[in-house]
Coordinates of C-alpha atoms and ligand atoms in Angstrom, one line a residue:
M1 CA -70.8 -7.1 -85.0
P2 CA -69.4 -8.3 -81.6
N3 CA -69.8 -6.0 -78.7
P4 CA -66.3 -4.5 -78.0
K5 CA -66.9 -4.4 -74.2
I6 CA -67.9 -8.1 -73.9
C7 CA -65.4 -10.9 -73.2
R8 CA -64.1 -12.7 -76.3
E9 CA -64.8 -16.1 -74.9
Q10 CA -67.7 -17.6 -77.0
T11 CA -70.0 -18.5 -74.2
C12 CA -69.3 -15.5 -71.9
L13 CA -71.3 -12.3 -71.6
L14 CA -69.2 -10.7 -68.9
E15 CA -67.5 -7.3 -69.5
R16 CA -63.8 -7.3 -70.4
E17 CA -61.3 -6.3 -67.8
A18 CA -59.8 -2.8 -68.4
G19 CA -57.2 -3.0 -71.2
Q20 CA -57.9 -6.8 -71.7
E21 CA -59.9 -8.7 -74.3
Y22 CA -61.3 -11.2 -71.7
C23 CA -63.3 -11.0 -68.5
T24 CA -61.9 -11.8 -65.0
L25 CA -62.7 -15.5 -65.4
H26 CA -61.1 -15.9 -68.8
V27 CA -58.2 -13.5 -68.9
R28 CA -54.9 -15.5 -68.7
R29 CA -53.7 -14.2 -65.4
E30 CA -52.5 -16.3 -62.5
G31 CA -53.4 -15.8 -58.8
K32 CA -56.9 -14.2 -59.2
T33 CA -58.2 -13.1 -55.8
S34 CA -61.3 -14.4 -54.0
E35 CA -62.8 -10.9 -54.1
D36 CA -62.5 -10.7 -57.9
L37 CA -63.7 -14.2 -58.4
S38 CA -66.8 -13.8 -56.1
I39 CA -68.0 -10.9 -58.1
A40 CA -67.2 -12.4 -61.5
L41 CA -68.8 -15.8 -60.7
E42 CA -72.0 -14.1 -59.4
K43 CA -72.4 -12.1 -62.6
Y44 CA -71.5 -15.1 -64.7
K45 CA -74.3 -17.1 -63.1
E46 CA -76.8 -14.3 -63.7
L47 CA -75.9 -13.7 -67.4
C48 CA -74.6 -17.1 -68.7
G49 CA -75.8 -19.8 -66.3
R50 CA -74.0 -22.4 -64.2
Q51 CA -71.8 -24.0 -66.8
I52 CA -68.5 -22.1 -66.6
H53 CA -66.5 -23.0 -69.8
N54 CA -62.8 -22.5 -70.4
A55 CA -62.1 -20.5 -67.2
Y56 CA -58.4 -19.7 -66.6
L57 CA -58.0 -20.2 -62.8
V58 CA -54.4 -21.2 -62.3
K59 CA -53.3 -20.4 -58.7
A60 CA -56.8 -18.8 -58.2
N61 CA -57.7 -18.1 -54.6
F62 CA -61.1 -19.5 -53.6
S63 CA -60.4 -19.4 -49.9
G64 CA -63.4 -18.5 -47.8
M65 CA -65.8 -18.7 -50.8
Y66 CA -69.0 -20.7 -51.0
L67 CA -69.3 -22.3 -54.4
D68 CA -72.6 -24.0 -55.2
H69 CA -74.4 -25.5 -58.1
C70 CA -71.9 -24.8 -60.8
N71 CA -69.7 -26.8 -63.2
F72 CA -66.2 -25.7 -64.2
K73 CA -65.9 -27.2 -67.7
Y74 CA -62.7 -27.4 -69.7
S75 CA -61.1 -25.0 -67.1
D76 CA -57.6 -24.8 -65.7
L77 CA -57.6 -24.8 -61.9
T78 CA -54.0 -25.9 -61.5
D79 CA -52.6 -24.9 -58.1
A80 CA -56.0 -23.4 -57.1
N81 CA -56.4 -22.7 -53.4
F82 CA -59.8 -23.9 -51.9
R83 CA -58.8 -23.7 -48.2
D84 CA -61.6 -22.5 -46.0
A85 CA -64.0 -22.7 -48.9
R86 CA -67.1 -24.8 -49.1
L87 CA -68.2 -26.6 -52.2
Y88 CA -71.8 -27.8 -52.7
K89 CA -72.8 -29.6 -55.9
V90 CA -69.8 -28.4 -57.9
G91 CA -68.5 -30.2 -61.0
F92 CA -65.1 -30.1 -62.7
D93 CA -65.7 -31.8 -66.0
F94 CA -62.7 -32.1 -68.3
S95 CA -60.8 -29.6 -66.1
Y96 CA -57.3 -29.6 -64.6
L97 CA -57.0 -29.7 -60.8
D98 CA -53.3 -30.7 -60.5
H99 CA -52.0 -29.6 -57.0
A100 CA -55.3 -27.9 -56.2
D101 CA -55.5 -27.5 -52.4
F102 CA -58.6 -28.9 -50.7
E103 CA -57.1 -29.3 -47.3
G104 CA -59.6 -29.1 -44.4
I105 CA -62.6 -28.2 -46.3
I106 CA -66.1 -29.6 -46.8
L107 CA -66.9 -31.1 -50.2
E108 CA -70.5 -31.9 -50.5
R109 CA -71.9 -33.7 -53.5
V110 CA -68.9 -32.6 -55.5
D111 CA -68.3 -34.5 -58.8
M112 CA -64.7 -35.0 -59.9
R113 CA -65.2 -38.1 -61.9
R114 CA -64.6 -36.5 -65.3
I115 CA -61.6 -34.2 -64.4
K116 CA -58.9 -34.2 -67.0
S117 CA -56.1 -34.5 -64.4
G118 CA -55.7 -34.0 -60.7
L119 CA -52.2 -35.2 -59.9
G120 CA -50.8 -34.0 -56.6
I121 CA -54.3 -32.9 -55.4
Y122 CA -54.2 -32.0 -51.7
F123 CA -56.7 -33.8 -49.6
Y124 CA -56.1 -33.8 -45.9
Q125 CA -58.8 -33.5 -43.2
T126 CA -61.2 -32.9 -46.1
I127 CA -64.7 -33.9 -45.3
F128 CA -66.1 -36.0 -48.2
D129 CA -69.9 -35.9 -48.2
Y130 CA -71.1 -38.0 -51.2
V131 CA -68.0 -37.0 -53.3
L132 CA -67.4 -38.7 -56.6
L133 CA -63.8 -39.2 -57.4
P134 CA -62.1 -40.3 -60.7
H135 CA -60.1 -43.5 -61.1
V136 CA -56.7 -43.7 -59.4
D137 CA -54.6 -42.8 -62.5
K138 CA -56.1 -39.3 -62.6
I139 CA -55.3 -38.3 -59.1
G140 CA -52.0 -40.2 -58.8
K141 CA -51.1 -43.5 -57.3
K142 CA -49.6 -41.9 -54.2
C143 CA -51.0 -39.0 -52.2
V144 CA -48.9 -35.9 -51.8
Y145 CA -47.8 -36.7 -48.2
D146 CA -46.3 -39.9 -49.4
T147 CA -44.2 -38.5 -52.2
Q148 CA -42.8 -35.2 -51.1
E149 CA -39.8 -34.7 -48.8
P150 CA -40.1 -34.8 -45.8
R151 CA -42.6 -37.6 -46.1
E152 CA -45.5 -37.5 -43.7
P153 CA -46.8 -41.1 -43.3
Q154 CA -49.4 -40.1 -40.6
K155 CA -51.1 -37.7 -43.1
A156 CA -50.8 -40.2 -45.9
Y157 CA -52.4 -42.8 -43.6
D158 CA -55.4 -40.5 -42.9
V159 CA -56.0 -39.6 -46.6
Y160 CA -55.6 -43.1 -47.9
H161 CA -58.1 -44.3 -45.2
D162 CA -60.7 -41.8 -46.6
L163 CA -60.0 -42.7 -50.2
I164 CA -60.5 -46.5 -49.6
H165 CA -64.0 -45.8 -48.2
I166 CA -64.9 -43.5 -51.1
Y167 CA -63.8 -46.0 -53.8
R168 CA -65.4 -48.9 -52.1
R169 CA -68.7 -47.0 -52.0
L170 CA -68.3 -46.1 -55.7
G171 CA -67.6 -49.7 -56.5
Y172 CA -64.1 -49.0 -58.0
A173 CA -62.4 -52.2 -56.7
D174 CA -59.1 -51.5 -58.4
S175 CA -58.7 -48.0 -57.0
A176 CA -59.9 -49.1 -53.5
G177 CA -57.4 -52.1 -53.6
H178 CA -54.5 -49.8 -54.7
Y179 CA -55.1 -47.3 -51.9
Y180 CA -55.6 -50.1 -49.4
E181 CA -52.0 -51.2 -50.1
C182 CA -50.8 -47.6 -49.8
F183 CA -52.8 -47.3 -46.5
M184 CA -51.1 -50.4 -45.1
D185 CA -47.7 -49.2 -46.2
A186 CA -48.2 -45.9 -44.3
K187 CA -49.5 -47.9 -41.3
R188 CA -46.4 -50.1 -41.4
E189 CA -44.2 -47.0 -41.5
I190 CA -45.8 -45.5 -38.4
S191 CA -46.0 -48.8 -36.5
T192 CA -43.2 -50.0 -34.2
G193 CA -42.0 -53.3 -32.7
L194 CA -43.8 -56.5 -33.3
E195 CA -46.6 -54.9 -35.3
R196 CA -44.0 -53.5 -37.8
V197 CA -42.5 -57.0 -38.2
W198 CA -45.9 -58.6 -38.7
L199 CA -46.9 -55.9 -41.3
T200 CA -43.6 -56.3 -43.1
L201 CA -44.2 -60.0 -43.3
L202 CA -47.7 -59.5 -44.6
W203 CA -46.4 -57.1 -47.2
L204 CA -43.8 -59.7 -48.4
I205 CA -45.9 -62.8 -48.6
C206 CA -49.2 -61.4 -49.8
G207 CA -49.1 -57.6 -50.4
Y208 CA -51.5 -57.2 -47.5
G209 CA -53.9 -59.6 -49.2
E210 CA -53.9 -57.7 -52.5
R211 CA -51.4 -59.8 -54.4
P212 CA -52.1 -63.6 -54.7
M213 CA -49.2 -64.0 -57.1
R214 CA -46.8 -62.9 -54.3
T215 CA -48.3 -65.7 -52.1
F216 CA -47.8 -68.2 -54.9
L217 CA -44.2 -67.2 -55.4
T218 CA -43.6 -67.4 -51.6
F219 CA -45.1 -70.9 -51.8
I220 CA -42.6 -72.0 -54.5
F221 CA -39.7 -70.3 -52.7
L222 CA -40.4 -72.1 -49.4
I223 CA -40.8 -75.5 -51.0
F224 CA -37.3 -75.3 -52.6
T225 CA -35.7 -73.6 -49.6
Y226 CA -36.9 -76.6 -47.5
A227 CA -35.6 -79.0 -50.2
I228 CA -32.1 -77.4 -49.9
L229 CA -32.3 -77.6 -46.1
Y230 CA -33.2 -81.3 -46.2
V231 CA -30.1 -82.0 -48.4
A232 CA -28.0 -79.9 -46.1
V233 CA -28.9 -82.0 -43.0
G234 CA -28.4 -85.3 -44.8
G235 CA -31.6 -85.7 -46.8
P236 CA -35.1 -86.7 -45.6
T237 CA -33.5 -90.2 -45.3
E238 CA -30.0 -91.5 -46.2
D239 CA -31.4 -93.2 -49.3
T240 CA -33.1 -90.0 -50.6
N241 CA -30.3 -87.5 -50.0
N242 CA -30.5 -85.7 -53.3
F243 CA -32.3 -82.5 -54.5
I244 CA -34.9 -84.3 -56.6
E245 CA -36.1 -86.6 -53.8
A246 CA -35.8 -83.8 -51.3
S247 CA -38.0 -81.6 -53.5
Y248 CA -40.6 -84.3 -53.8
F249 CA -40.7 -84.8 -50.1
S250 CA -40.8 -81.1 -49.5
V251 CA -43.9 -80.7 -51.8
V252 CA -45.7 -83.6 -50.1
T253 CA -45.0 -82.2 -46.7
F254 CA -45.7 -78.5 -47.5
T255 CA -49.1 -79.3 -49.1
T256 CA -49.8 -81.6 -46.2
L257 CA -50.4 -84.6 -48.5
G258 CA -48.2 -86.8 -46.4
Y259 CA -48.0 -90.0 -48.7
G260 CA -45.8 -91.6 -46.1
D261 CA -43.5 -93.3 -48.8
I262 CA -40.5 -91.3 -47.4
S263 CA -40.3 -91.1 -43.6
P264 CA -37.8 -88.5 -42.4
T265 CA -35.1 -89.3 -40.0
G266 CA -32.8 -87.2 -37.7
W267 CA -32.9 -83.5 -38.1
S268 CA -35.2 -83.8 -41.1
R269 CA -38.0 -84.7 -38.7
L270 CA -37.8 -81.3 -37.0
L271 CA -37.6 -79.6 -40.4
A272 CA -40.7 -81.6 -41.6
C273 CA -42.7 -80.5 -38.6
T274 CA -42.0 -76.8 -39.2
E275 CA -42.6 -77.2 -42.9
A276 CA -46.0 -78.8 -42.3
L277 CA -47.0 -75.9 -39.9
V278 CA -45.8 -73.3 -42.4
G279 CA -47.5 -75.2 -45.2
V280 CA -50.9 -75.2 -43.5
F281 CA -50.7 -71.5 -42.9
M282 CA -49.6 -70.8 -46.5
N283 CA -52.2 -73.0 -48.1
S284 CA -55.0 -71.3 -46.2
L285 CA -53.5 -67.8 -46.9
F286 CA -53.3 -68.5 -50.6
I287 CA -56.9 -69.6 -50.8
F288 CA -58.0 -66.6 -48.8
V289 CA -56.0 -64.0 -50.8
F290 CA -57.1 -65.6 -54.1
C291 CA -60.8 -65.7 -53.2
R292 CA -60.6 -62.1 -51.8
K293 CA -59.3 -60.8 -55.2
M294 CA -61.8 -62.9 -57.2
I295 CA -64.9 -61.6 -55.4
Q296 CA -63.8 -57.9 -55.4
Ligands
LIG301 ZN1 -65.3 -14.3 -70.0

């Protein structure tokens, strides 16, 4: 015969709230206060241990609390507020953390790898001390400050910077690469003048070193653009003034092969010089970007 005063949640031994069938942790009420949660969590640890199953903590307020050595399993912490809290050795296995607010707090040895979802999670000026994060798809490809209006590129820049280092340390090359691109996008947005031009160019021709395919396509684009230019100025020579011959000459010049069977004349000489210079740069860039991705 179940005790009528005890919470109906299977693993829970806490007393029910007045007029409810569940305790403070399990009753389906939003916006639970930090005072209520402190008392309930302390009792829960005493009676049931450190694995907190199926807690309903939507919009719960953990601000100012010190949470340590516990694991919220299969719990719903959507929109939970952790500001001014401190978390030490806390887990969130199979829980929801969407839009949870971790701004400005210390996360020490917190394990979020197995969360169910954490889209729109707020990290800003969060101190990550041996924190384990899940793959990019679980916390969203863009951080909050990069998606909401008004956009805040400086905040996005700071958060992506932290995420890159965490993912590199964890060995998640894909996630680290993705946030590196986001980081550089934010950097481009807050930069001015020549730096902005340079970053835009890098984004276009190689995705900041993350997209070898983009470099390859730029390669092809430049070769045919030069071929058209050669035809426009009268061909590499008068005898070879057609697109096929100009394309052949363009490939030979761009790749710096320089067979020498066609020697440009007139304006084509100047074009050939610039194409050779661009070609040297693009060849080196392609090898660099390709190898960079391969060894990640
Ligand atoms: Zn309960």
